Amino acid sequence: MRILLAEDDNDTRYFVERGLGEVGHNVIAAANGEDALHHALTEDIDVIILDRMMPVLDGLAVLKRLRAGGITAPVLMLTALGRIEDRVDGLEAGADDYLVKPFAFSELAARIQALGRRTAPAAVTTRLAAGGIEMDLLAREVRRGGKKIHLQPREFRLLEELMRHAGEFVTRTMLLERVWDFHFDPQTKIIETHMSRLRTKLNEGAQVDAIETVRGVGYRIRAT
């Protein structure tokens, strides 16, 4: 995979860059947020490793600009900040996973592999349709009743997961694992918040709520 590593600590950057190179990855290294943003916007990147605290632009600012610019590559944030609030800030800004320093390289490598598998093409399917909603996975476009709906990257992934399991209830735990790559409950309303935004966009001008919710069970796309 082609990996962007943004880390201002020279020793950590060298250690991670060398380790990832040894396991076959192509690593582009940046020592500050401005350089990281430039690489991410101008080069083809599969996964981004983003340090939270960096000079010029901090990791959170870089992440927000990436998502605002339509960059959907998975982002793993490295942080020395252990507070739940700091982690939530990163997740709400569009991070896919985080790792608290100090960390074991083996864990970092495993998380990178997991993020990379999510972006690798696993099937020929490029279009999904259910409940009057159409998704073009290549063009990253969503339409309901012929009307184009503009979704943020995380909203798109959330809807894609529901569409891939049309007719089935998708649980909160499944969404945490498949959309955020979390294997634990972060004890936040991150799913509810994104689901509310997605539902509002899908339902604009429509009479029927596109998403059915059953408390304690999960979510699914309505059949009609």
mmCIF file of C-alpha atoms in Angstrom:
data_model
loop_
_atom_site.group_PDB
_atom_site.id
_atom_site.type_symbol
_atom_site.label_atom_id
_atom_site.label_comp_id
_atom_site.label_asym_id
_atom_site.label_seq_id
_atom_site.Cartn_x
_atom_site.Cartn_y
_atom_site.Cartn_z
ATOM 1 C CA MET A 1 0.000 0.000 0.000
ATOM 2 C CA ARG A 2 0.970 3.625 -0.479
ATOM 3 C CA ILE A 3 0.965 5.164 2.999
ATOM 4 C CA LEU A 4 1.316 8.797 4.054
ATOM 5 C CA LEU A 5 3.051 9.093 7.426
ATOM 6 C CA ALA A 6 2.741 12.519 9.083
ATOM 7 C CA GLU A 7 4.826 12.639 12.256
ATOM 8 C CA ASP A 8 7.006 15.495 13.535
ATOM 9 C CA ASP A 9 9.150 13.427 15.904
ATOM 10 C CA ASN A 10 12.179 12.370 13.869
ATOM 11 C CA ASP A 11 12.883 9.152 15.771
ATOM 12 C CA THR A 12 9.270 7.966 15.649
ATOM 13 C CA ARG A 13 8.920 8.897 11.974
ATOM 14 C CA TYR A 14 12.090 7.039 11.010
ATOM 15 C CA PHE A 15 11.158 3.978 13.072
ATOM 16 C CA VAL A 16 7.651 3.693 11.606
ATOM 17 C CA GLU A 17 8.779 4.494 8.057
ATOM 18 C CA ARG A 18 11.462 1.831 8.164
ATOM 19 C CA GLY A 19 9.137 -0.745 9.719
ATOM 20 C CA LEU A 20 6.380 -0.205 7.174
ATOM 21 C CA GLY A 21 8.911 -0.349 4.364
ATOM 22 C CA GLU A 22 10.207 -3.685 5.643
ATOM 23 C CA VAL A 23 6.730 -5.217 5.388
ATOM 24 C CA GLY A 24 6.315 -4.045 1.811
ATOM 25 C CA HIS A 25 4.587 -0.673 2.003
ATOM 26 C CA ASN A 26 5.541 2.449 0.050
ATOM 27 C CA VAL A 27 5.794 5.242 2.634
ATOM 28 C CA ILE A 28 5.675 8.993 2.019
ATOM 29 C CA ALA A 29 6.847 10.845 5.130
ATOM 30 C CA ALA A 30 5.981 14.376 6.249
ATOM 31 C CA ALA A 31 7.307 16.229 9.293
ATOM 32 C CA ASN A 32 4.553 18.848 9.598
ATOM 33 C CA GLY A 33 0.873 19.256 8.885
ATOM 34 C CA GLU A 34 1.266 21.537 5.893
ATOM 35 C CA ASP A 35 3.461 19.052 4.017
ATOM 36 C CA ALA A 36 1.132 16.209 4.956
ATOM 37 C CA LEU A 37 -1.867 18.092 3.590
ATOM 38 C CA HIS A 38 -0.030 18.795 0.326
ATOM 39 C CA HIS A 39 0.891 15.125 -0.193
ATOM 40 C CA ALA A 40 -2.624 13.917 0.635
ATOM 41 C CA LEU A 41 -4.241 16.350 -1.791
ATOM 42 C CA THR A 42 -1.855 15.801 -4.686
ATOM 43 C CA GLU A 43 -0.872 12.130 -4.524
ATOM 44 C CA ASP A 44 -2.619 8.769 -4.633
ATOM 45 C CA ILE A 45 -2.660 7.592 -1.011
ATOM 46 C CA ASP A 46 -4.225 4.387 0.336
ATOM 47 C CA VAL A 47 -3.936 5.020 4.093
ATOM 48 C CA ILE A 48 -2.906 8.080 6.119
ATOM 49 C CA ILE A 49 -1.143 7.943 9.503
ATOM 50 C CA LEU A 50 -1.631 11.343 11.093
ATOM 51 C CA ASP A 51 -0.014 12.566 14.308
ATOM 52 C CA ARG A 52 -2.373 14.728 16.364
ATOM 53 C CA MET A 53 0.233 17.252 17.530
ATOM 54 C CA MET A 54 2.299 18.691 14.660
ATOM 55 C CA PRO A 55 3.816 22.090 13.791
ATOM 56 C CA VAL A 56 2.355 24.515 11.205
ATOM 57 C CA LEU A 57 -0.975 22.625 11.076
ATOM 58 C CA ASP A 58 -1.988 20.165 13.790
ATOM 59 C CA GLY A 59 -3.395 16.777 12.887
ATOM 60 C CA LEU A 60 -6.999 17.719 13.608
ATOM 61 C CA ALA A 61 -6.815 20.734 11.287
ATOM 62 C CA VAL A 62 -5.249 18.605 8.551
ATOM 63 C CA LEU A 63 -7.947 15.973 8.944
ATOM 64 C CA LYS A 64 -10.775 18.495 8.680
ATOM 65 C CA ARG A 65 -9.287 19.994 5.519
ATOM 66 C CA LEU A 66 -8.825 16.562 3.980
ATOM 67 C CA ARG A 67 -12.435 15.566 4.549
ATOM 68 C CA ALA A 68 -13.681 18.963 3.398
ATOM 69 C CA GLY A 69 -11.619 18.467 0.233
ATOM 70 C CA GLY A 70 -13.241 15.114 -0.475
ATOM 71 C CA ILE A 71 -10.273 12.915 0.497
ATOM 72 C CA THR A 72 -11.765 9.605 1.651
ATOM 73 C CA ALA A 73 -8.577 7.633 2.372
ATOM 74 C CA PRO A 74 -8.732 5.959 5.810
ATOM 75 C CA VAL A 75 -6.961 7.957 8.523
ATOM 76 C CA LEU A 76 -5.298 6.485 11.600
ATOM 77 C CA MET A 77 -4.508 9.179 14.166
ATOM 78 C CA LEU A 78 -1.530 8.874 16.490
ATOM 79 C CA THR A 79 -1.952 10.783 19.712
ATOM 80 C CA ALA A 80 -0.350 11.222 23.099
ATOM 81 C CA LEU A 81 -3.675 12.604 24.311
ATOM 82 C CA GLY A 82 -5.490 9.902 26.218
ATOM 83 C CA ARG A 83 -8.697 11.737 27.125
ATOM 84 C CA ILE A 84 -11.932 10.415 25.659
ATOM 85 C CA GLU A 85 -12.835 13.962 24.542
ATOM 86 C CA ASP A 86 -9.678 14.216 22.435
ATOM 87 C CA ARG A 87 -10.387 10.900 20.745
ATOM 88 C CA VAL A 88 -13.984 11.887 20.039
ATOM 89 C CA ASP A 89 -12.806 15.145 18.435
ATOM 90 C CA GLY A 90 -10.706 13.156 15.985
ATOM 91 C CA LEU A 91 -13.459 10.673 15.219
ATOM 92 C CA GLU A 92 -16.022 13.395 14.669
ATOM 93 C CA ALA A 93 -13.600 15.154 12.317
ATOM 94 C CA GLY A 94 -13.398 12.033 10.155
ATOM 95 C CA ALA A 95 -10.677 9.784 11.585
ATOM 96 C CA ASP A 96 -11.219 6.057 11.064
ATOM 97 C CA ASP A 97 -9.122 4.825 13.969
ATOM 98 C CA TYR A 98 -6.644 6.059 16.557
ATOM 99 C CA LEU A 99 -3.655 4.732 18.437
ATOM 100 C CA VAL A 100 -2.322 6.201 21.675
ATOM 101 C CA LYS A 101 1.423 6.709 22.096
ATOM 102 C CA PRO A 102 3.541 4.854 23.012
ATOM 103 C CA PHE A 103 2.406 2.015 20.771
ATOM 104 C CA ALA A 104 3.729 -1.327 19.548
ATOM 105 C CA PHE A 105 4.684 -1.369 15.871
ATOM 106 C CA SER A 106 2.954 -4.734 15.424
ATOM 107 C CA GLU A 107 -0.350 -3.191 16.496
ATOM 108 C CA LEU A 108 0.144 -0.206 14.184
ATOM 109 C CA ALA A 109 0.895 -2.527 11.258
ATOM 110 C CA ALA A 110 -2.186 -4.641 11.995
ATOM 111 C CA ARG A 111 -4.447 -1.591 12.119
ATOM 112 C CA ILE A 112 -3.012 -0.288 8.856
ATOM 113 C CA GLN A 113 -3.688 -3.649 7.207
ATOM 114 C CA ALA A 114 -7.282 -3.573 8.471
ATOM 115 C CA LEU A 115 -7.820 -0.067 7.092
ATOM 116 C CA GLY A 116 -6.242 -1.061 3.790
ATOM 117 C CA ARG A 117 -8.564 -4.055 3.400
ATOM 118 C CA ARG A 118 -11.533 -1.750 3.695
ATOM 119 C CA THR A 119 -10.423 0.228 0.643
ATOM 120 C CA ALA A 120 -9.368 -2.747 -1.482
ATOM 121 C CA PRO A 121 -11.901 -3.784 -4.125
ATOM 122 C CA ALA A 122 -13.529 -6.965 -2.832
ATOM 123 C CA ALA A 123 -16.237 -7.337 -5.484
ATOM 124 C CA VAL A 124 -17.177 -6.246 -8.973
ATOM 125 C CA THR A 125 -20.309 -4.488 -7.700
ATOM 126 C CA THR A 126 -20.117 -0.752 -8.330
ATOM 127 C CA ARG A 127 -23.800 0.147 -7.944
ATOM 128 C CA LEU A 128 -26.266 -0.516 -5.152
ATOM 129 C CA ALA A 129 -30.024 0.035 -5.166
ATOM 130 C CA ALA A 130 -32.647 -0.438 -2.452
ATOM 131 C CA GLY A 131 -35.707 1.381 -1.154
ATOM 132 C CA GLY A 132 -35.701 3.858 -4.021
ATOM 133 C CA ILE A 133 -32.087 4.827 -3.300
ATOM 134 C CA GLU A 134 -29.295 4.371 -5.841
ATOM 135 C CA MET A 135 -25.579 4.439 -5.068
ATOM 136 C CA ASP A 136 -22.756 4.693 -7.585
ATOM 137 C CA LEU A 137 -19.704 3.507 -5.657
ATOM 138 C CA LEU A 138 -17.224 4.621 -8.314
ATOM 139 C CA ALA A 139 -18.637 8.099 -8.863
ATOM 140 C CA ARG A 140 -19.439 8.382 -5.130
ATOM 141 C CA GLU A 141 -22.952 9.568 -5.983
ATOM 142 C CA VAL A 142 -26.260 8.931 -4.238
ATOM 143 C CA ARG A 143 -29.733 9.551 -5.625
ATOM 144 C CA ARG A 144 -33.215 9.093 -4.220
ATOM 145 C CA GLY A 145 -36.111 9.354 -6.612
ATOM 146 C CA GLY A 146 -33.682 10.674 -9.211
ATOM 147 C CA LYS A 147 -32.588 13.553 -6.966
ATOM 148 C CA LYS A 148 -28.870 13.772 -6.231
ATOM 149 C CA ILE A 149 -27.964 13.783 -2.530
ATOM 150 C CA HIS A 150 -24.650 15.188 -1.321
ATOM 151 C CA LEU A 151 -23.138 13.128 1.497
ATOM 152 C CA GLN A 152 -19.992 13.512 3.556
ATOM 153 C CA PRO A 153 -17.523 10.581 3.315
ATOM 154 C CA ARG A 154 -18.618 9.021 6.602
ATOM 155 C CA GLU A 155 -22.294 9.395 5.729
ATOM 156 C CA PHE A 156 -21.605 7.700 2.397
ATOM 157 C CA ARG A 157 -19.894 4.750 4.129
ATOM 158 C CA LEU A 158 -22.741 4.464 6.604
ATOM 159 C CA LEU A 159 -25.340 4.349 3.840
ATOM 160 C CA GLU A 160 -23.222 1.934 1.822
ATOM 161 C CA GLU A 161 -23.178 -0.491 4.732
ATOM 162 C CA LEU A 162 -26.960 -0.321 5.043
ATOM 163 C CA MET A 163 -27.393 -0.730 1.285
ATOM 164 C CA ARG A 164 -25.093 -3.744 1.131
ATOM 165 C CA HIS A 165 -27.326 -5.406 3.724
ATOM 166 C CA ALA A 166 -30.665 -4.210 2.365
ATOM 167 C CA GLY A 167 -33.568 -6.002 4.008
ATOM 168 C CA GLU A 168 -31.475 -6.867 7.062
ATOM 169 C CA PHE A 169 -31.017 -5.006 10.312
ATOM 170 C CA VAL A 170 -27.472 -3.735 10.812
ATOM 171 C CA THR A 171 -26.584 -3.442 14.478
ATOM 172 C CA ARG A 172 -24.716 -0.668 16.231
ATOM 173 C CA THR A 173 -21.787 -2.993 16.891
ATOM 174 C CA MET A 174 -21.610 -3.979 13.211
ATOM 175 C CA LEU A 175 -21.550 -0.315 12.176
ATOM 176 C CA LEU A 176 -18.807 0.516 14.677
ATOM 177 C CA GLU A 177 -16.657 -2.298 13.270
ATOM 178 C CA ARG A 178 -17.396 -1.862 9.560
ATOM 179 C CA VAL A 179 -17.646 1.919 9.227
ATOM 180 C CA TRP A 180 -15.280 3.083 11.978
ATOM 181 C CA ASP A 181 -13.182 -0.092 12.393
ATOM 182 C CA PHE A 182 -13.831 -0.013 16.131
ATOM 183 C CA HIS A 183 -13.833 -3.274 18.024
ATOM 184 C CA PHE A 184 -15.122 -1.635 21.174
ATOM 185 C CA ASP A 185 -17.877 0.817 22.094
ATOM 186 C CA PRO A 186 -16.428 4.364 22.415
ATOM 187 C CA GLN A 187 -19.396 5.290 24.639
ATOM 188 C CA THR A 188 -20.416 8.219 22.455
ATOM 189 C CA LYS A 189 -23.363 9.019 20.192
ATOM 190 C CA ILE A 190 -21.165 8.980 17.105
ATOM 191 C CA ILE A 191 -23.433 6.554 15.213
ATOM 192 C CA GLU A 192 -26.643 8.308 16.258
ATOM 193 C CA THR A 193 -25.245 11.687 15.220
ATOM 194 C CA HIS A 194 -24.161 10.525 11.765
ATOM 195 C CA MET A 195 -27.342 8.502 11.271
ATOM 196 C CA SER A 196 -29.438 11.570 12.059
ATOM 197 C CA ARG A 197 -27.563 13.657 9.482
ATOM 198 C CA LEU A 198 -27.832 10.895 6.885
ATOM 199 C CA ARG A 199 -31.552 10.450 7.502
ATOM 200 C CA THR A 200 -32.187 14.201 7.197
ATOM 201 C CA LYS A 201 -30.452 14.345 3.810
ATOM 202 C CA LEU A 202 -32.132 11.224 2.453
ATOM 203 C CA ASN A 203 -35.601 12.281 3.587
ATOM 204 C CA GLU A 204 -35.575 15.835 2.259
ATOM 205 C CA GLY A 205 -38.647 16.199 0.039
ATOM 206 C CA ALA A 206 -39.695 12.552 0.591
ATOM 207 C CA GLN A 207 -42.783 11.248 2.377
ATOM 208 C CA VAL A 208 -41.317 8.013 3.711
ATOM 209 C CA ASP A 209 -38.348 7.783 6.085
ATOM 210 C CA ALA A 210 -35.633 5.922 4.179
ATOM 211 C CA ILE A 211 -34.156 4.310 7.300
ATOM 212 C CA GLU A 212 -36.022 2.118 9.737
ATOM 213 C CA THR A 213 -34.786 2.067 13.329
ATOM 214 C CA VAL A 214 -35.695 -0.538 15.927
ATOM 215 C CA ARG A 215 -34.346 0.260 19.370
ATOM 216 C CA GLY A 216 -32.086 -2.490 20.629
ATOM 217 C CA VAL A 217 -31.975 -4.163 17.196
ATOM 218 C CA GLY A 218 -30.447 -1.808 14.624
ATOM 219 C CA TYR A 219 -31.059 0.026 11.363
ATOM 220 C CA ARG A 220 -32.112 -0.986 7.876
ATOM 221 C CA ILE A 221 -33.126 0.554 4.572
ATOM 222 C CA ARG A 222 -36.898 0.388 4.100
ATOM 223 C CA ALA A 223 -38.071 -1.805 1.251
ATOM 224 C CA THR A 224 -40.139 1.037 -0.247
#
